[in-house]
CSV table of C-alpha atoms in Angstrom, one decimal:
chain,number,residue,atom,x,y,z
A,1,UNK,CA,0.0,0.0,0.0
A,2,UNK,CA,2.9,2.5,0.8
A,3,UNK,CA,4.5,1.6,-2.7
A,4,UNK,CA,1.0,1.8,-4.4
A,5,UNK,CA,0.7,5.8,-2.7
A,6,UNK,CA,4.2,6.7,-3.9
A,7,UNK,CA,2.9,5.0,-7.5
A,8,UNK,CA,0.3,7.0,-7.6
A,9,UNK,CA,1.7,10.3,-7.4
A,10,UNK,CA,3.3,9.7,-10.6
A,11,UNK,CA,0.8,8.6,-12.5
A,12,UNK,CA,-2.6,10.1,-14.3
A,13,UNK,CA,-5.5,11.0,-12.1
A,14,UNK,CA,-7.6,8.7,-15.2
A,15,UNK,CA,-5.3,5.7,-13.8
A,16,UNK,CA,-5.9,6.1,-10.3
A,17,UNK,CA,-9.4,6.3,-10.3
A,18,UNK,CA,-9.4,3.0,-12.4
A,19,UNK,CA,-6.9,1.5,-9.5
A,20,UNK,CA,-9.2,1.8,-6.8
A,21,UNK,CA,-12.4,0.7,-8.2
A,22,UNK,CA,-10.4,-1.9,-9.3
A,23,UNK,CA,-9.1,-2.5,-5.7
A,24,UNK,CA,-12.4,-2.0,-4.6
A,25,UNK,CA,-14.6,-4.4,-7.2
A,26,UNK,CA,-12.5,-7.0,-6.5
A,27,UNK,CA,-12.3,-7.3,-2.8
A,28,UNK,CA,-16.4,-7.0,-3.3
A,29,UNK,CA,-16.2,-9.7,-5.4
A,30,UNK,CA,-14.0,-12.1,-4.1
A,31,UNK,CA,-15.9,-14.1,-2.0
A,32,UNK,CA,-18.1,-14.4,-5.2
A,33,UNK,CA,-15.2,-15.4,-7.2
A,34,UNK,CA,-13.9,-17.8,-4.9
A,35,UNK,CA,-17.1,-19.5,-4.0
A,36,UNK,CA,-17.7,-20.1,-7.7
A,37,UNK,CA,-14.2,-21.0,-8.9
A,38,UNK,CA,-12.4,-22.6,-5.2
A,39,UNK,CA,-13.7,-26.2,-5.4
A,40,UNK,CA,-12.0,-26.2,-9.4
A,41,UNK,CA,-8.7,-24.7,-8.3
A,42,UNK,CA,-8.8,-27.0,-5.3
A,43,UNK,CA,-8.5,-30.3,-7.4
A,44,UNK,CA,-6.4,-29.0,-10.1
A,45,UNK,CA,-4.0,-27.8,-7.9
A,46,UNK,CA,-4.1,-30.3,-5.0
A,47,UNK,CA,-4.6,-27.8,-2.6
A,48,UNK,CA,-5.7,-29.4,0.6
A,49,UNK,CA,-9.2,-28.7,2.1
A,50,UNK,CA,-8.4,-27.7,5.4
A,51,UNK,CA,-6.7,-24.4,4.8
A,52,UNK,CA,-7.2,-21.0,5.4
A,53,UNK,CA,-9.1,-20.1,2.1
A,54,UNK,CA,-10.9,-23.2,2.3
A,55,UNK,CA,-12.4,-22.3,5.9
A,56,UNK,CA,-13.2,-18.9,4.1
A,57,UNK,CA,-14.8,-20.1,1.0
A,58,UNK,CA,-17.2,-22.1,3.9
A,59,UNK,CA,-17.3,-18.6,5.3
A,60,UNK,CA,-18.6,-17.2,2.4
A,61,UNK,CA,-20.7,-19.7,1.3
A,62,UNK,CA,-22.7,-19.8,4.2
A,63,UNK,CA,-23.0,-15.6,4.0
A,64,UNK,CA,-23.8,-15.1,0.6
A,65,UNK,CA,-26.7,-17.5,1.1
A,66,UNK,CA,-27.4,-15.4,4.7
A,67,UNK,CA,-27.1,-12.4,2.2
A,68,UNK,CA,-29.5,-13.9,-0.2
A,69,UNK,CA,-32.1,-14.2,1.8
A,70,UNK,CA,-31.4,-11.1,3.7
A,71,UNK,CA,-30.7,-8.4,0.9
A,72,UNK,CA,-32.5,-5.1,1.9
A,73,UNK,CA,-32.2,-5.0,5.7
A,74,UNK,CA,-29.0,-7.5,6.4
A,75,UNK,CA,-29.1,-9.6,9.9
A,76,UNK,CA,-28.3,-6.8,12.5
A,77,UNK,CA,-24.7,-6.8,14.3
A,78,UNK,CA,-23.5,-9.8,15.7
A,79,UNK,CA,-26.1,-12.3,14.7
A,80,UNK,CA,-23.7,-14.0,11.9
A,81,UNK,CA,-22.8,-16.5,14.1
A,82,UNK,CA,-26.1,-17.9,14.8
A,83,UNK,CA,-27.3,-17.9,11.1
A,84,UNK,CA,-24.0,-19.3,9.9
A,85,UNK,CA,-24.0,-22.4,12.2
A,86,UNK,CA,-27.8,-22.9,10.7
A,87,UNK,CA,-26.4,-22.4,6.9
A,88,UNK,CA,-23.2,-23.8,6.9
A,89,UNK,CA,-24.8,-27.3,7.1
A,90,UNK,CA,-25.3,-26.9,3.4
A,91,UNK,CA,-21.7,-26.4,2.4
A,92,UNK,CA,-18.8,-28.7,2.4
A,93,UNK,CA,-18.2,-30.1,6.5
A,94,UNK,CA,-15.4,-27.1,8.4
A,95,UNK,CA,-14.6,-27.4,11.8
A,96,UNK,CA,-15.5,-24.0,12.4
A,97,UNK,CA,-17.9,-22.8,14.0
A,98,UNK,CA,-17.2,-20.1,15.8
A,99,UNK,CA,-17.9,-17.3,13.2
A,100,UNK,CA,-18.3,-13.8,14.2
A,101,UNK,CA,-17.4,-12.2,10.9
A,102,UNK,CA,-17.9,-13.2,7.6
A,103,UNK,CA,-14.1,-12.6,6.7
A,104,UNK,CA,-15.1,-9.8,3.7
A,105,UNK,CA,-15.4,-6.2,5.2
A,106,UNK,CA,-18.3,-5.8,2.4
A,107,UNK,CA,-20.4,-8.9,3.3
A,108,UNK,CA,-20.1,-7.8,6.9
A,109,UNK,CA,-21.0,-4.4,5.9
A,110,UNK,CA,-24.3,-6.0,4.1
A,111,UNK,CA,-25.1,-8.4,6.4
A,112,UNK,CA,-24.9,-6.4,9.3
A,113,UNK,CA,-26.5,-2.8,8.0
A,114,UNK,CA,-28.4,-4.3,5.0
A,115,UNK,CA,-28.2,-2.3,1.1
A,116,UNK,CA,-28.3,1.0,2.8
A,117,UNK,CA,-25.3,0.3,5.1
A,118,UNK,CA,-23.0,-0.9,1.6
A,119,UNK,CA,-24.4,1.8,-0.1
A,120,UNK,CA,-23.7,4.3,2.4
A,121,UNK,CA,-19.8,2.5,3.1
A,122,UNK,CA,-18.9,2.4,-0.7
A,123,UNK,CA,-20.3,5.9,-0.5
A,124,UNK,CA,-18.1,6.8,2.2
A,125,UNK,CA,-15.1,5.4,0.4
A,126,UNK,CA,-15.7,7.4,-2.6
A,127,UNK,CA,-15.6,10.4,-1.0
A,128,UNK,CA,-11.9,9.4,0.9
A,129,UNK,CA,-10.6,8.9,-2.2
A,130,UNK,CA,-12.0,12.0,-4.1
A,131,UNK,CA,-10.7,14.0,-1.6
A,132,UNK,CA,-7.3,12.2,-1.0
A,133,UNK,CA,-6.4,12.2,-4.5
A,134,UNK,CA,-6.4,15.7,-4.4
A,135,UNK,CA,-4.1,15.4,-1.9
A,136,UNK,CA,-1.4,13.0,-2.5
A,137,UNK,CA,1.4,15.4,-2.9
A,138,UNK,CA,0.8,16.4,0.9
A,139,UNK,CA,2.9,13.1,2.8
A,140,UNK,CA,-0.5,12.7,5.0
A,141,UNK,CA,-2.5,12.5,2.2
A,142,UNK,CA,0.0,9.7,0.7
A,143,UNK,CA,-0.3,8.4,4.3
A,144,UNK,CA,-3.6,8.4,4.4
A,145,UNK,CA,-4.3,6.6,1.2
A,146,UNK,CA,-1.7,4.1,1.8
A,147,UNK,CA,-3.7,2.5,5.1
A,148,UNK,CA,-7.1,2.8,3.9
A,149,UNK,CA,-5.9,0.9,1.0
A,150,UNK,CA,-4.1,-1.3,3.2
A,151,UNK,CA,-7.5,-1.7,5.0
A,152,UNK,CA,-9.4,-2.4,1.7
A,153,UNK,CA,-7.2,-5.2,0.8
A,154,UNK,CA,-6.9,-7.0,3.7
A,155,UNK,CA,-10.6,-6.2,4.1
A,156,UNK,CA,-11.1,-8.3,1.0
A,157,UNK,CA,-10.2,-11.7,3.3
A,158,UNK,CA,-11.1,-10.2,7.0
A,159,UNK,CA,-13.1,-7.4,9.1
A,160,UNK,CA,-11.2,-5.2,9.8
A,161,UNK,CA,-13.2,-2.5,10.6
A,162,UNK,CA,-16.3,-4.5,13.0
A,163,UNK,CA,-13.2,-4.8,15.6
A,164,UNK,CA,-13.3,-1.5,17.8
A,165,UNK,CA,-10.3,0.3,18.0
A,166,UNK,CA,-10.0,-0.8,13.8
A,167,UNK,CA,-13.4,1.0,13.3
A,168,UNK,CA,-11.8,4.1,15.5
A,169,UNK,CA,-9.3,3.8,12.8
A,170,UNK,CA,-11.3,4.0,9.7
A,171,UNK,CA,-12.9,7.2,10.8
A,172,UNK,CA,-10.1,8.8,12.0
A,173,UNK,CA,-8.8,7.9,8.7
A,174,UNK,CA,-12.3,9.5,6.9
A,175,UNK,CA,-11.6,12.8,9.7
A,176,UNK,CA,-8.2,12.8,8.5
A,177,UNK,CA,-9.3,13.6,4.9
A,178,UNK,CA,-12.2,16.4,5.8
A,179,UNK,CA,-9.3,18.2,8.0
């Protein structure tokens, strides 16, 4: 992310803009992704099934389907746990089952707050970025861009932002930007 802010400073402001929402489709998508292409990538490459992105796939599996049938309004803050252990029965057998968090800062957003809470997140993150691209030549601008990205991409495989002092992060980011 720090190389990716130094990158960026140097190149168009058409480029950038394509970056992020790049940055930001995929980590959106990539539960979607792996659900549908995991279990062919798992044979071909002999991956074994208890790993880390195999426990996450289960993950996502099991919160897409709590998504599916939850779309508008989500499940409320920490009720994932209860709804996974009654969906993930349908999904290939993981030891897991102690699962706050669906491992995808965007299904967590949408399970927990429902459409209006994604909308009003991706929202959120479009204004950061309008406003920090602005500011990139300023080293806290660069900073700043540098761990939200960070956030975003490891956001794509975790929650980084339902964990307190994370979430204090995040808007002290967003605060950093409006000062």
């Amino acid at each position: 992310a720090l190389l990716a802010g130094f990158l960026f400073k140097k190149i168009s402001r058409k480029l950038r803009v394509i970056v992020i929402v790049v940055v930001i489709v995929l980590g959106a998508a990539l539960p979607f992704l792996a659900v549908r292409f995991w279990p062919q990538l798992q044979n071909t490459l002999h991956i074994p099934y208890r790993s880390s992105l195999a426990s996450r796939v289960t993950i996502w599996q099991s919160a897409l389907a709590i998504g599916r049938d939850n779309p508008m309004f989500g499940i409320g803050p920490g009720a994932l746990q209860e709804r996974y252990l009654a969906y993930q029965k349908n999904y290939p057998p993981y030891l897991e089952w102690a699962v706050p968090q669906p491992h995808n800062i965007y299904l967590a957003f949408w399970l927990q707050t429902g459409l209006l809470g994604i909308i009003g997140f991706l929202l959120l993150l479009a204004w950061f970025f309008k406003h920090v691209l602005n500011n990139l030549s300023f080293v806290i601008g660069y900073l700043l861009f540098a761990v939200m990205l960070y956030t975003l991409l490891h956001g794509s495989v975790d929650t980084l932002y339902w964990k307190n002092d994370l979430s204090f992060l995040f808007w002290a980011l967003l605060a950093g930007v409006a000062y």
